[in-house]
PDB file of C-alpha atoms in Angstrom:
ATOM      1  CA  VAL A 256       0.000   0.000   0.000  1.00  0.00           C
ATOM      2  CA  GLN A 257       1.271   3.449  -0.893  1.00  0.00           C
ATOM      3  CA  LEU A 258      -0.103   6.913  -0.228  1.00  0.00           C
ATOM      4  CA  GLN A 259       0.591   9.732  -2.670  1.00  0.00           C
ATOM      5  CA  ALA A 260       0.011  13.267  -1.454  1.00  0.00           C
ATOM      6  CA  SER A 261      -0.189  16.232  -3.793  1.00  0.00           C
ATOM      7  CA  GLY A 262      -1.427  19.794  -4.055  1.00  0.00           C
ATOM      8  CA  GLY A 263       1.045  21.717  -1.962  1.00  0.00           C
ATOM      9  CA  GLY A 264       2.648  24.924  -3.109  1.00  0.00           C
ATOM     10  CA  LEU A 265       3.149  28.613  -2.490  1.00  0.00           C
ATOM     11  CA  VAL A 266       0.094  30.708  -1.714  1.00  0.00           C
ATOM     12  CA  GLN A 267      -0.450  34.210  -0.403  1.00  0.00           C
ATOM     13  CA  PRO A 268      -2.039  34.823   2.996  1.00  0.00           C
ATOM     14  CA  GLY A 269      -5.795  34.580   2.696  1.00  0.00           C
ATOM     15  CA  GLY A 270      -5.530  32.227  -0.243  1.00  0.00           C
ATOM     16  CA  SER A 271      -6.638  28.626  -0.675  1.00  0.00           C
ATOM     17  CA  LEU A 272      -5.128  25.276  -1.518  1.00  0.00           C
ATOM     18  CA  ARG A 273      -6.554  21.804  -1.921  1.00  0.00           C
ATOM     19  CA  LEU A 274      -4.445  18.821  -0.940  1.00  0.00           C
ATOM     20  CA  SER A 275      -5.132  15.318  -2.180  1.00  0.00           C
ATOM     21  CA  CYS A 276      -3.989  11.925  -0.964  1.00  0.00           C
ATOM     22  CA  ALA A 277      -4.577   8.760  -2.937  1.00  0.00           C
ATOM     23  CA  ALA A 278      -3.997   5.231  -1.686  1.00  0.00           C
ATOM     24  CA  SER A 279      -2.968   2.461  -4.025  1.00  0.00           C
ATOM     25  CA  GLY A 280      -2.206  -1.221  -3.667  1.00  0.00           C
ATOM     26  CA  SER A 281      -4.057  -4.231  -2.412  1.00  0.00           C
ATOM     27  CA  ILE A 282      -6.679  -2.570  -0.207  1.00  0.00           C
ATOM     28  CA  PHE A 283      -9.703  -4.207   1.379  1.00  0.00           C
ATOM     29  CA  SER A 284     -10.871  -1.365   3.575  1.00  0.00           C
ATOM     30  CA  ILE A 285      -9.782   2.023   4.906  1.00  0.00           C
ATOM     31  CA  ASN A 286     -10.783   3.245   8.333  1.00  0.00           C
ATOM     32  CA  VAL A 287      -9.691   6.639   9.618  1.00  0.00           C
ATOM     33  CA  MET A 288      -7.992   9.074   7.251  1.00  0.00           C
ATOM     34  CA  ALA A 289      -6.090  12.061   8.590  1.00  0.00           C
ATOM     35  CA  TRP A 290      -3.822  14.961   7.777  1.00  0.00           C
ATOM     36  CA  TYR A 291      -0.890  16.022   9.931  1.00  0.00           C
ATOM     37  CA  ARG A 292       1.559  18.852   9.479  1.00  0.00           C
ATOM     38  CA  GLN A 293       5.014  19.688  10.719  1.00  0.00           C
ATOM     39  CA  ALA A 294       6.603  23.101  10.580  1.00  0.00           C
ATOM     40  CA  PRO A 295      10.380  23.586  10.942  1.00  0.00           C
ATOM     41  CA  GLY A 296      11.429  23.240  14.565  1.00  0.00           C
ATOM     42  CA  LYS A 297       7.967  22.175  15.685  1.00  0.00           C
ATOM     43  CA  GLN A 298       6.324  18.898  16.542  1.00  0.00           C
ATOM     44  CA  ARG A 299       4.053  17.170  14.107  1.00  0.00           C
ATOM     45  CA  GLU A 300       0.426  18.056  14.795  1.00  0.00           C
ATOM     46  CA  LEU A 301      -2.916  16.631  13.754  1.00  0.00           C
ATOM     47  CA  VAL A 302      -4.765  18.910  11.350  1.00  0.00           C
ATOM     48  CA  ALA A 303      -7.919  16.940  10.617  1.00  0.00           C
ATOM     49  CA  PHE A 304      -9.308  13.438  10.540  1.00  0.00           C
ATOM     50  CA  ILE A 305     -12.339  11.783   9.039  1.00  0.00           C
ATOM     51  CA  ARG A 306     -13.971   8.510   9.987  1.00  0.00           C
ATOM     52  CA  THR A 307     -15.637   6.024   7.671  1.00  0.00           C
ATOM     53  CA  ASP A 308     -19.049   7.499   8.479  1.00  0.00           C
ATOM     54  CA  GLY A 309     -17.841  10.914   7.327  1.00  0.00           C
ATOM     55  CA  SER A 310     -17.647  12.493  10.749  1.00  0.00           C
ATOM     56  CA  THR A 311     -14.726  14.848  11.150  1.00  0.00           C
ATOM     57  CA  ASN A 312     -12.609  16.516  13.778  1.00  0.00           C
ATOM     58  CA  TYR A 313     -10.341  19.577  13.690  1.00  0.00           C
ATOM     59  CA  PRO A 314      -8.157  21.431  16.176  1.00  0.00           C
ATOM     60  CA  ASP A 315      -9.179  24.985  16.979  1.00  0.00           C
ATOM     61  CA  SER A 316      -6.263  26.341  14.946  1.00  0.00           C
ATOM     62  CA  VAL A 317      -7.873  25.273  11.643  1.00  0.00           C
ATOM     63  CA  LYS A 318     -11.548  24.865  12.528  1.00  0.00           C
ATOM     64  CA  GLY A 319     -13.746  26.818  10.157  1.00  0.00           C
ATOM     65  CA  ARG A 320     -10.950  27.214   7.607  1.00  0.00           C
ATOM     66  CA  PHE A 321     -10.014  23.645   6.695  1.00  0.00           C
ATOM     67  CA  THR A 322     -12.326  20.902   5.450  1.00  0.00           C
ATOM     68  CA  ILE A 323     -11.397  17.257   5.148  1.00  0.00           C
ATOM     69  CA  SER A 324     -13.324  14.923   2.858  1.00  0.00           C
ATOM     70  CA  ARG A 325     -12.984  11.447   1.420  1.00  0.00           C
ATOM     71  CA  ASP A 326     -13.963   9.460  -1.632  1.00  0.00           C
ATOM     72  CA  ASN A 327     -14.220   5.869  -0.487  1.00  0.00           C
ATOM     73  CA  ALA A 328     -14.700   4.523  -3.997  1.00  0.00           C
ATOM     74  CA  GLU A 329     -11.392   6.070  -5.073  1.00  0.00           C
ATOM     75  CA  ASN A 330      -9.496   5.524  -1.787  1.00  0.00           C
ATOM     76  CA  THR A 331      -8.748   9.218  -1.787  1.00  0.00           C
ATOM     77  CA  MET A 332      -9.062  12.058   0.664  1.00  0.00           C
ATOM     78  CA  TYR A 333      -8.808  15.807   0.357  1.00  0.00           C
ATOM     79  CA  LEU A 334      -8.015  18.789   2.515  1.00  0.00           C
ATOM     80  CA  GLN A 335      -9.517  22.074   1.412  1.00  0.00           C
ATOM     81  CA  MET A 336      -7.618  24.886   3.089  1.00  0.00           C
ATOM     82  CA  ASN A 337      -9.073  28.387   2.998  1.00  0.00           C
ATOM     83  CA  SER A 338      -8.066  31.688   4.569  1.00  0.00           C
ATOM     84  CA  LEU A 339      -4.520  30.445   4.860  1.00  0.00           C
ATOM     85  CA  LYS A 340      -2.157  32.093   7.311  1.00  0.00           C
ATOM     86  CA  SER A 341       1.615  32.171   7.491  1.00  0.00           C
ATOM     87  CA  GLU A 342       1.455  29.856  10.502  1.00  0.00           C
ATOM     88  CA  ASP A 343      -0.137  27.200   8.278  1.00  0.00           C
ATOM     89  CA  SER A 344       3.165  26.829   6.446  1.00  0.00           C
ATOM     90  CA  ALA A 345       4.429  23.294   6.974  1.00  0.00           C
ATOM     91  CA  VAL A 346       4.931  19.934   5.367  1.00  0.00           C
ATOM     92  CA  TYR A 347       1.551  18.214   5.296  1.00  0.00           C
ATOM     93  CA  TYR A 348       1.356  14.449   5.648  1.00  0.00           C
ATOM     94  CA  CYS A 349      -1.589  12.201   4.961  1.00  0.00           C
ATOM     95  CA  THR A 350      -2.284   9.002   6.832  1.00  0.00           C
ATOM     96  CA  MET A 351      -4.746   6.191   6.347  1.00  0.00           C
ATOM     97  CA  ASP A 352      -5.537   3.174   8.498  1.00  0.00           C
ATOM     98  CA  VAL A 353      -5.691   0.421   5.892  1.00  0.00           C
ATOM     99  CA  LEU A 354      -6.743  -3.192   5.988  1.00  0.00           C
ATOM    100  CA  GLY A 355      -4.869  -4.887   3.197  1.00  0.00           C
ATOM    101  CA  ALA A 356      -6.485  -7.611   1.156  1.00  0.00           C
ATOM    102  CA  THR A 357      -4.257 -10.250   2.756  1.00  0.00           C
ATOM    103  CA  GLN A 358      -4.043  -8.783   6.266  1.00  0.00           C
ATOM    104  CA  ASP A 359      -5.974  -9.345   9.486  1.00  0.00           C
ATOM    105  CA  LEU A 360      -5.302  -5.976  11.123  1.00  0.00           C
ATOM    106  CA  PHE A 361      -5.479  -2.370  10.095  1.00  0.00           C
ATOM    107  CA  LYS A 362      -2.101  -0.704   9.580  1.00  0.00           C
ATOM    108  CA  ARG A 363      -1.360   3.032   9.455  1.00  0.00           C
ATOM    109  CA  TYR A 364       0.334   4.224   6.301  1.00  0.00           C
ATOM    110  CA  TRP A 365       1.908   7.629   5.719  1.00  0.00           C
ATOM    111  CA  GLY A 366       2.268   9.659   2.568  1.00  0.00           C
ATOM    112  CA  GLN A 367       5.521  11.345   1.621  1.00  0.00           C
ATOM    113  CA  GLY A 368       4.464  14.852   2.587  1.00  0.00           C
ATOM    114  CA  THR A 369       3.666  17.900   0.529  1.00  0.00           C
ATOM    115  CA  LEU A 370       5.011  21.378   1.309  1.00  0.00           C
ATOM    116  CA  VAL A 371       2.636  24.265   1.882  1.00  0.00           C
ATOM    117  CA  THR A 372       4.144  27.737   2.068  1.00  0.00           C
ATOM    118  CA  VAL A 373       1.968  30.715   2.905  1.00  0.00           C
ATOM    119  CA  SER A 374       3.825  33.916   2.166  1.00  0.00           C
ATOM    120  CA  SER A 375       3.408  37.220   0.408  1.00  0.00           C
TER     121      SER A 375
END
């Protein structure tokens, strides 16, 4: 199983970006999907997660500005980021808890990270 994140880039404060993360491989089921981010010199932090029923959770720092969504048929999730601030600059990582076709337990996989830079 591999996760491929994309959509990062340079954006001005107040702008928007949409990140995508697609899972590929021998997948039977995907449970929780999530986005994390890590800025230079800071710890990695959870940005958003979404359960299989579509329920979501966000920290206060991004609530109302970021929206996570998923396409179960395509094994893909998205992060719509609006009203971006300089403090949102970080490498964003996607994770998915995947049950492989030949496995008995869910395993957490990580994408390679995509850089988001918010600057004028």
